[in-house]
Amino acid sequence: MINALTVDMEDWYHICGATDYADPSRWSLYEDRITKNTDKILGLLRRYNVKATFFVLGYIAFKEPDLIRCVEKEGHEIATHGFCHRRIFEMDEEEFEEDVGHSVSVISSITGKRVLGFRAPEWSIRKETFWALDILRKLGILYDSSMVPLTRMGSREFPVYPIKLDTLHGKLWEFPLSTVRCFWERLPFSGGLPLRLSPYFYVISSIMQLNRKGHPAIVYIHPWEFDTEKPAINLSMCRRSMHYLNIEATPHKVEGLLRHFRFAPVREVLGLVP
Ligand SMILES: [Zn+2]
């Protein structure tokens, strides 16, 4: 079984809900740490000869086209994470189409390739924003990876394994966040804070559990999780945990997973390219 490895490629100040850092016109004032942190991830992937999907923020692609070319040249898939890192439920349909469309055109003009995949900032698709799927397909996107099948973030009715959905403009794959059943709820384990806090054996056994059932897992990381020296931002307790707690655990755990399992970009796991 081949699992999907993904990187949400954004810088340390791209934090949903942090109003002081939400204005894109001020982003150029902040220290650029994306290049050196992305280099750390590229080095790790090179050591294990693993290719991944990079969900690149359009703003980063616009600012650092050479970095995107470098990631692409190493054989990784370049997909989109939107342009301004806004959650779907904070936008109307027109704004969403403009945001994702802008990121798709910037990224494809750099790579010369079609952008096949999208992940929403903070996995922010909700039942009431399902119109986003029609817009994604209209923009030529073939898969989305933004659904969380949990009560508090997405919906327990969301799919728990990759599935093809119907939209107004054709079929669209959904590759939801990997979770495993725990009593009446499901638990995430494969990226961000859940990966950093879960015991390593638990992460391994959860991936094996999915794979035994015939389903790939999706692991996700961020460049800022490879940066213990990033500037401290004044955040609520919950957001501070998401962005700072135990981040030194990510590189070790990811390296262990690269040793234990086989990974590929999402486009290959879903069979969208040979
Ligand atoms: Zn993000």
PDB file of N, CA and C in Angstrom, residues 79-143:
ATOM      1  N   ALA A  79       0.610  21.400  -5.987  1.00  0.00           N
ATOM      2  CA  ALA A  79      -0.840  21.628  -5.953  1.00  0.00           C
ATOM      3  C   ALA A  79      -1.080  22.967  -5.254  1.00  0.00           C
ATOM      4  N   THR A  80      -2.341  23.323  -4.996  1.00  0.00           N
ATOM      5  CA  THR A  80      -2.583  24.653  -4.426  1.00  0.00           C
ATOM      6  C   THR A  80      -3.243  24.616  -3.040  1.00  0.00           C
ATOM      7  N   HIS A  81      -2.886  25.630  -2.261  1.00  0.00           N
ATOM      8  CA  HIS A  81      -3.422  25.819  -0.906  1.00  0.00           C
ATOM      9  C   HIS A  81      -4.196  27.144  -0.871  1.00  0.00           C
ATOM     10  N   GLY A  82      -4.702  27.579  -2.076  1.00  0.00           N
ATOM     11  CA  GLY A  82      -5.346  28.893  -2.185  1.00  0.00           C
ATOM     12  C   GLY A  82      -4.295  29.989  -2.293  1.00  0.00           C
ATOM     13  N   PHE A  83      -4.721  31.249  -2.402  1.00  0.00           N
ATOM     14  CA  PHE A  83      -3.737  32.332  -2.560  1.00  0.00           C
ATOM     15  C   PHE A  83      -3.442  33.053  -1.245  1.00  0.00           C
ATOM     16  N   CYS A  84      -4.489  33.447  -0.531  1.00  0.00           N
ATOM     17  CA  CYS A  84      -4.288  34.319   0.646  1.00  0.00           C
ATOM     18  C   CYS A  84      -4.484  33.611   1.981  1.00  0.00           C
ATOM     19  N   HIS A  85      -4.532  32.274   1.978  1.00  0.00           N
ATOM     20  CA  HIS A  85      -4.688  31.508   3.211  1.00  0.00           C
ATOM     21  C   HIS A  85      -5.950  31.905   3.978  1.00  0.00           C
ATOM     22  N   ARG A  86      -7.041  32.033   3.237  1.00  0.00           N
ATOM     23  CA  ARG A  86      -8.325  32.322   3.899  1.00  0.00           C
ATOM     24  C   ARG A  86      -9.150  31.040   3.958  1.00  0.00           C
ATOM     25  N   ARG A  87      -9.809  30.840   5.091  1.00  0.00           N
ATOM     26  CA  ARG A  87     -10.657  29.653   5.222  1.00  0.00           C
ATOM     27  C   ARG A  87     -11.887  29.793   4.317  1.00  0.00           C
ATOM     28  N   ILE A  88     -12.357  28.662   3.797  1.00  0.00           N
ATOM     29  CA  ILE A  88     -13.450  28.714   2.810  1.00  0.00           C
ATOM     30  C   ILE A  88     -14.670  29.426   3.397  1.00  0.00           C
ATOM     31  N   PHE A  89     -14.992  29.123   4.670  1.00  0.00           N
ATOM     32  CA  PHE A  89     -16.223  29.688   5.228  1.00  0.00           C
ATOM     33  C   PHE A  89     -16.118  31.189   5.527  1.00  0.00           C
ATOM     34  N   GLU A  90     -14.939  31.773   5.297  1.00  0.00           N
ATOM     35  CA  GLU A  90     -14.794  33.229   5.443  1.00  0.00           C
ATOM     36  C   GLU A  90     -14.999  33.956   4.113  1.00  0.00           C
ATOM     37  N   MET A  91     -15.249  33.183   3.039  1.00  0.00           N
ATOM     38  CA  MET A  91     -15.382  33.783   1.703  1.00  0.00           C
ATOM     39  C   MET A  91     -16.742  33.437   1.110  1.00  0.00           C
ATOM     40  N   ASP A  92     -17.194  34.295   0.174  1.00  0.00           N
ATOM     41  CA  ASP A  92     -18.369  33.885  -0.596  1.00  0.00           C
ATOM     42  C   ASP A  92     -17.861  33.178  -1.864  1.00  0.00           C
ATOM     43  N   GLU A  93     -18.798  32.711  -2.683  1.00  0.00           N
ATOM     44  CA  GLU A  93     -18.414  31.894  -3.836  1.00  0.00           C
ATOM     45  C   GLU A  93     -17.485  32.646  -4.786  1.00  0.00           C
ATOM     46  N   GLU A  94     -17.809  33.924  -5.002  1.00  0.00           N
ATOM     47  CA  GLU A  94     -17.000  34.732  -5.925  1.00  0.00           C
ATOM     48  C   GLU A  94     -15.568  34.915  -5.401  1.00  0.00           C
ATOM     49  N   GLU A  95     -15.462  35.204  -4.111  1.00  0.00           N
ATOM     50  CA  GLU A  95     -14.133  35.412  -3.521  1.00  0.00           C
ATOM     51  C   GLU A  95     -13.303  34.126  -3.558  1.00  0.00           C
ATOM     52  N   PHE A  96     -13.976  32.993  -3.301  1.00  0.00           N
ATOM     53  CA  PHE A  96     -13.269  31.713  -3.315  1.00  0.00           C
ATOM     54  C   PHE A  96     -12.741  31.417  -4.718  1.00  0.00           C
ATOM     55  N   GLU A  97     -13.591  31.624  -5.724  1.00  0.00           N
ATOM     56  CA  GLU A  97     -13.174  31.355  -7.107  1.00  0.00           C
ATOM     57  C   GLU A  97     -11.992  32.254  -7.500  1.00  0.00           C
ATOM     58  N   GLU A  98     -12.056  33.499  -7.076  1.00  0.00           N
ATOM     59  CA  GLU A  98     -10.977  34.452  -7.373  1.00  0.00           C
ATOM     60  C   GLU A  98      -9.675  34.022  -6.671  1.00  0.00           C
ATOM     61  N   ASP A  99      -9.791  33.636  -5.395  1.00  0.00           N
ATOM     62  CA  ASP A  99      -8.610  33.260  -4.605  1.00  0.00           C
ATOM     63  C   ASP A  99      -7.934  32.008  -5.188  1.00  0.00           C
ATOM     64  N   VAL A 100      -8.729  30.953  -5.410  1.00  0.00           N
ATOM     65  CA  VAL A 100      -8.129  29.705  -5.913  1.00  0.00           C
ATOM     66  C   VAL A 100      -7.693  29.877  -7.374  1.00  0.00           C
ATOM     67  N   GLY A 101      -8.529  30.558  -8.168  1.00  0.00           N
ATOM     68  CA  GLY A 101      -8.176  30.780  -9.576  1.00  0.00           C
ATOM     69  C   GLY A 101      -6.852  31.526  -9.718  1.00  0.00           C
ATOM     70  N   HIS A 102      -6.659  32.538  -8.869  1.00  0.00           N
ATOM     71  CA  HIS A 102      -5.414  33.308  -8.895  1.00  0.00           C
ATOM     72  C   HIS A 102      -4.222  32.407  -8.566  1.00  0.00           C
ATOM     73  N   SER A 103      -4.376  31.575  -7.530  1.00  0.00           N
ATOM     74  CA  SER A 103      -3.263  30.688  -7.148  1.00  0.00           C
ATOM     75  C   SER A 103      -2.970  29.685  -8.262  1.00  0.00           C
ATOM     76  N   VAL A 104      -4.021  29.153  -8.884  1.00  0.00           N
ATOM     77  CA  VAL A 104      -3.824  28.164  -9.961  1.00  0.00           C
ATOM     78  C   VAL A 104      -3.072  28.807 -11.131  1.00  0.00           C
ATOM     79  N   SER A 105      -3.444  30.046 -11.476  1.00  0.00           N
ATOM     80  CA  SER A 105      -2.771  30.635 -12.641  1.00  0.00           C
ATOM     81  C   SER A 105      -1.317  31.000 -12.319  1.00  0.00           C
ATOM     82  N   VAL A 106      -1.045  31.460 -11.097  1.00  0.00           N
ATOM     83  CA  VAL A 106       0.354  31.758 -10.733  1.00  0.00           C
ATOM     84  C   VAL A 106       1.186  30.471 -10.736  1.00  0.00           C
ATOM     85  N   ILE A 107       0.652  29.414 -10.106  1.00  0.00           N
ATOM     86  CA  ILE A 107       1.422  28.167  -9.995  1.00  0.00           C
ATOM     87  C   ILE A 107       1.646  27.538 -11.370  1.00  0.00           C
ATOM     88  N   SER A 108       0.582  27.471 -12.190  1.00  0.00           N
ATOM     89  CA  SER A 108       0.773  26.809 -13.488  1.00  0.00           C
ATOM     90  C   SER A 108       1.656  27.630 -14.423  1.00  0.00           C
ATOM     91  N   SER A 109       1.699  28.950 -14.213  1.00  0.00           N
ATOM     92  CA  SER A 109       2.608  29.731 -15.068  1.00  0.00           C
ATOM     93  C   SER A 109       4.067  29.485 -14.666  1.00  0.00           C
ATOM     94  N   ILE A 110       4.291  29.073 -13.421  1.00  0.00           N
ATOM     95  CA  ILE A 110       5.662  28.757 -12.980  1.00  0.00           C
ATOM     96  C   ILE A 110       6.071  27.350 -13.426  1.00  0.00           C
ATOM     97  N   THR A 111       5.158  26.385 -13.230  1.00  0.00           N
ATOM     98  CA  THR A 111       5.529  24.985 -13.507  1.00  0.00           C
ATOM     99  C   THR A 111       5.270  24.581 -14.959  1.00  0.00           C
ATOM    100  N   GLY A 112       4.371  25.312 -15.630  1.00  0.00           N
ATOM    101  CA  GLY A 112       3.992  24.908 -16.988  1.00  0.00           C
ATOM    102  C   GLY A 112       3.090  23.695 -16.985  1.00  0.00           C
ATOM    103  N   LYS A 113       2.574  23.326 -15.810  1.00  0.00           N
ATOM    104  CA  LYS A 113       1.721  22.139 -15.704  1.00  0.00           C
ATOM    105  C   LYS A 113       0.374  22.482 -15.104  1.00  0.00           C
ATOM    106  N   ARG A 114      -0.597  21.621 -15.373  1.00  0.00           N
ATOM    107  CA  ARG A 114      -1.922  21.809 -14.796  1.00  0.00           C
ATOM    108  C   ARG A 114      -1.876  21.525 -13.283  1.00  0.00           C
ATOM    109  N   VAL A 115      -2.590  22.321 -12.522  1.00  0.00           N
ATOM    110  CA  VAL A 115      -2.693  22.088 -11.072  1.00  0.00           C
ATOM    111  C   VAL A 115      -3.868  21.138 -10.839  1.00  0.00           C
ATOM    112  N   LEU A 116      -3.587  19.974 -10.246  1.00  0.00           N
ATOM    113  CA  LEU A 116      -4.637  18.953 -10.099  1.00  0.00           C
ATOM    114  C   LEU A 116      -5.304  18.962  -8.727  1.00  0.00           C
ATOM    115  N   GLY A 117      -4.588  19.452  -7.704  1.00  0.00           N
ATOM    116  CA  GLY A 117      -5.103  19.262  -6.347  1.00  0.00           C
ATOM    117  C   GLY A 117      -5.221  20.543  -5.540  1.00  0.00           C
ATOM    118  N   PHE A 118      -6.112  20.510  -4.559  1.00  0.00           N
ATOM    119  CA  PHE A 118      -6.351  21.656  -3.669  1.00  0.00           C
ATOM    120  C   PHE A 118      -6.506  21.173  -2.236  1.00  0.00           C
ATOM    121  N   ARG A 119      -5.915  21.934  -1.303  1.00  0.00           N
ATOM    122  CA  ARG A 119      -6.256  21.732   0.123  1.00  0.00           C
ATOM    123  C   ARG A 119      -6.604  23.093   0.716  1.00  0.00           C
ATOM    124  N   ALA A 120      -7.752  23.142   1.391  1.00  0.00           N
ATOM    125  CA  ALA A 120      -8.202  24.396   1.993  1.00  0.00           C
ATOM    126  C   ALA A 120      -7.368  24.715   3.233  1.00  0.00           C
ATOM    127  N   PRO A 121      -7.046  26.000   3.451  1.00  0.00           N
ATOM    128  CA  PRO A 121      -6.419  26.384   4.713  1.00  0.00           C
ATOM    129  C   PRO A 121      -7.260  25.867   5.892  1.00  0.00           C
ATOM    130  N   GLU A 122      -6.574  25.262   6.840  1.00  0.00           N
ATOM    131  CA  GLU A 122      -7.209  24.723   8.053  1.00  0.00           C
ATOM    132  C   GLU A 122      -8.367  23.765   7.738  1.00  0.00           C
ATOM    133  N   TRP A 123      -8.232  23.015   6.641  1.00  0.00           N
ATOM    134  CA  TRP A 123      -9.225  21.959   6.316  1.00  0.00           C
ATOM    135  C   TRP A 123     -10.642  22.524   6.433  1.00  0.00           C
ATOM    136  N   SER A 124     -10.868  23.707   5.829  1.00  0.00           N
ATOM    137  CA  SER A 124     -12.047  24.492   6.215  1.00  0.00           C
ATOM    138  C   SER A 124     -13.292  24.266   5.356  1.00  0.00           C
ATOM    139  N   ILE A 125     -13.399  23.119   4.720  1.00  0.00           N
ATOM    140  CA  ILE A 125     -14.667  22.884   4.019  1.00  0.00           C
ATOM    141  C   ILE A 125     -15.718  22.407   5.033  1.00  0.00           C
ATOM    142  N   ARG A 126     -16.919  22.928   4.872  1.00  0.00           N
ATOM    143  CA  ARG A 126     -18.030  22.569   5.756  1.00  0.00           C
ATOM    144  C   ARG A 126     -19.205  22.172   4.869  1.00  0.00           C
ATOM    145  N   LYS A 127     -20.231  21.580   5.472  1.00  0.00           N
ATOM    146  CA  LYS A 127     -21.389  21.173   4.665  1.00  0.00           C
ATOM    147  C   LYS A 127     -21.995  22.375   3.943  1.00  0.00           C
ATOM    148  N   GLU A 128     -22.008  23.534   4.637  1.00  0.00           N
ATOM    149  CA  GLU A 128     -22.631  24.713   4.028  1.00  0.00           C
ATOM    150  C   GLU A 128     -21.740  25.383   2.974  1.00  0.00           C
ATOM    151  N   THR A 129     -20.502  24.890   2.806  1.00  0.00           N
ATOM    152  CA  THR A 129     -19.650  25.467   1.746  1.00  0.00           C
ATOM    153  C   THR A 129     -19.321  24.420   0.675  1.00  0.00           C
ATOM    154  N   PHE A 130     -20.217  23.473   0.482  1.00  0.00           N
ATOM    155  CA  PHE A 130     -19.993  22.444  -0.538  1.00  0.00           C
ATOM    156  C   PHE A 130     -19.950  23.027  -1.945  1.00  0.00           C
ATOM    157  N   TRP A 131     -20.476  24.272  -2.131  1.00  0.00           N
ATOM    158  CA  TRP A 131     -20.359  24.924  -3.431  1.00  0.00           C
ATOM    159  C   TRP A 131     -18.896  25.026  -3.864  1.00  0.00           C
ATOM    160  N   ALA A 132     -17.983  24.975  -2.887  1.00  0.00           N
ATOM    161  CA  ALA A 132     -16.548  25.073  -3.209  1.00  0.00           C
ATOM    162  C   ALA A 132     -16.114  23.934  -4.138  1.00  0.00           C
ATOM    163  N   LEU A 133     -16.736  22.768  -3.988  1.00  0.00           N
ATOM    164  CA  LEU A 133     -16.333  21.619  -4.812  1.00  0.00           C
ATOM    165  C   LEU A 133     -16.653  21.867  -6.282  1.00  0.00           C
ATOM    166  N   ASP A 134     -17.827  22.467  -6.554  1.00  0.00           N
ATOM    167  CA  ASP A 134     -18.186  22.807  -7.940  1.00  0.00           C
ATOM    168  C   ASP A 134     -17.178  23.785  -8.525  1.00  0.00           C
ATOM    169  N   ILE A 135     -16.781  24.777  -7.713  1.00  0.00           N
ATOM    170  CA  ILE A 135     -15.842  25.800  -8.205  1.00  0.00           C
ATOM    171  C   ILE A 135     -14.467  25.184  -8.472  1.00  0.00           C
ATOM    172  N   LEU A 136     -14.034  24.297  -7.562  1.00  0.00           N
ATOM    173  CA  LEU A 136     -12.725  23.658  -7.763  1.00  0.00           C
ATOM    174  C   LEU A 136     -12.695  22.902  -9.091  1.00  0.00           C
ATOM    175  N   ARG A 137     -13.762  22.111  -9.332  1.00  0.00           N
ATOM    176  CA  ARG A 137     -13.802  21.318 -10.572  1.00  0.00           C
ATOM    177  C   ARG A 137     -13.875  22.229 -11.790  1.00  0.00           C
ATOM    178  N   LYS A 138     -14.620  23.322 -11.647  1.00  0.00           N
ATOM    179  CA  LYS A 138     -14.721  24.304 -12.737  1.00  0.00           C
ATOM    180  C   LYS A 138     -13.341  24.888 -13.078  1.00  0.00           C
ATOM    181  N   LEU A 139     -12.487  25.028 -12.051  1.00  0.00           N
ATOM    182  CA  LEU A 139     -11.142  25.578 -12.261  1.00  0.00           C
ATOM    183  C   LEU A 139     -10.156  24.516 -12.754  1.00  0.00           C
ATOM    184  N   GLY A 140     -10.662  23.302 -12.989  1.00  0.00           N
ATOM    185  CA  GLY A 140      -9.801  22.245 -13.540  1.00  0.00           C
ATOM    186  C   GLY A 140      -9.165  21.355 -12.493  1.00  0.00           C
ATOM    187  N   ILE A 141      -9.500  21.581 -11.225  1.00  0.00           N
ATOM    188  CA  ILE A 141      -8.954  20.763 -10.132  1.00  0.00           C
ATOM    189  C   ILE A 141      -9.594  19.365 -10.193  1.00  0.00           C
ATOM    190  N   LEU A 142      -8.769  18.311 -10.008  1.00  0.00           N
ATOM    191  CA  LEU A 142      -9.304  16.948 -10.071  1.00  0.00           C
ATOM    192  C   LEU A 142      -9.446  16.289  -8.699  1.00  0.00           C
ATOM    193  N   TYR A 143      -8.743  16.840  -7.692  1.00  0.00           N
ATOM    194  CA  TYR A 143      -8.968  16.282  -6.348  1.00  0.00           C
ATOM    195  C   TYR A 143      -8.875  17.381  -5.291  1.00  0.00           C
TER     196      TYR A 143
END
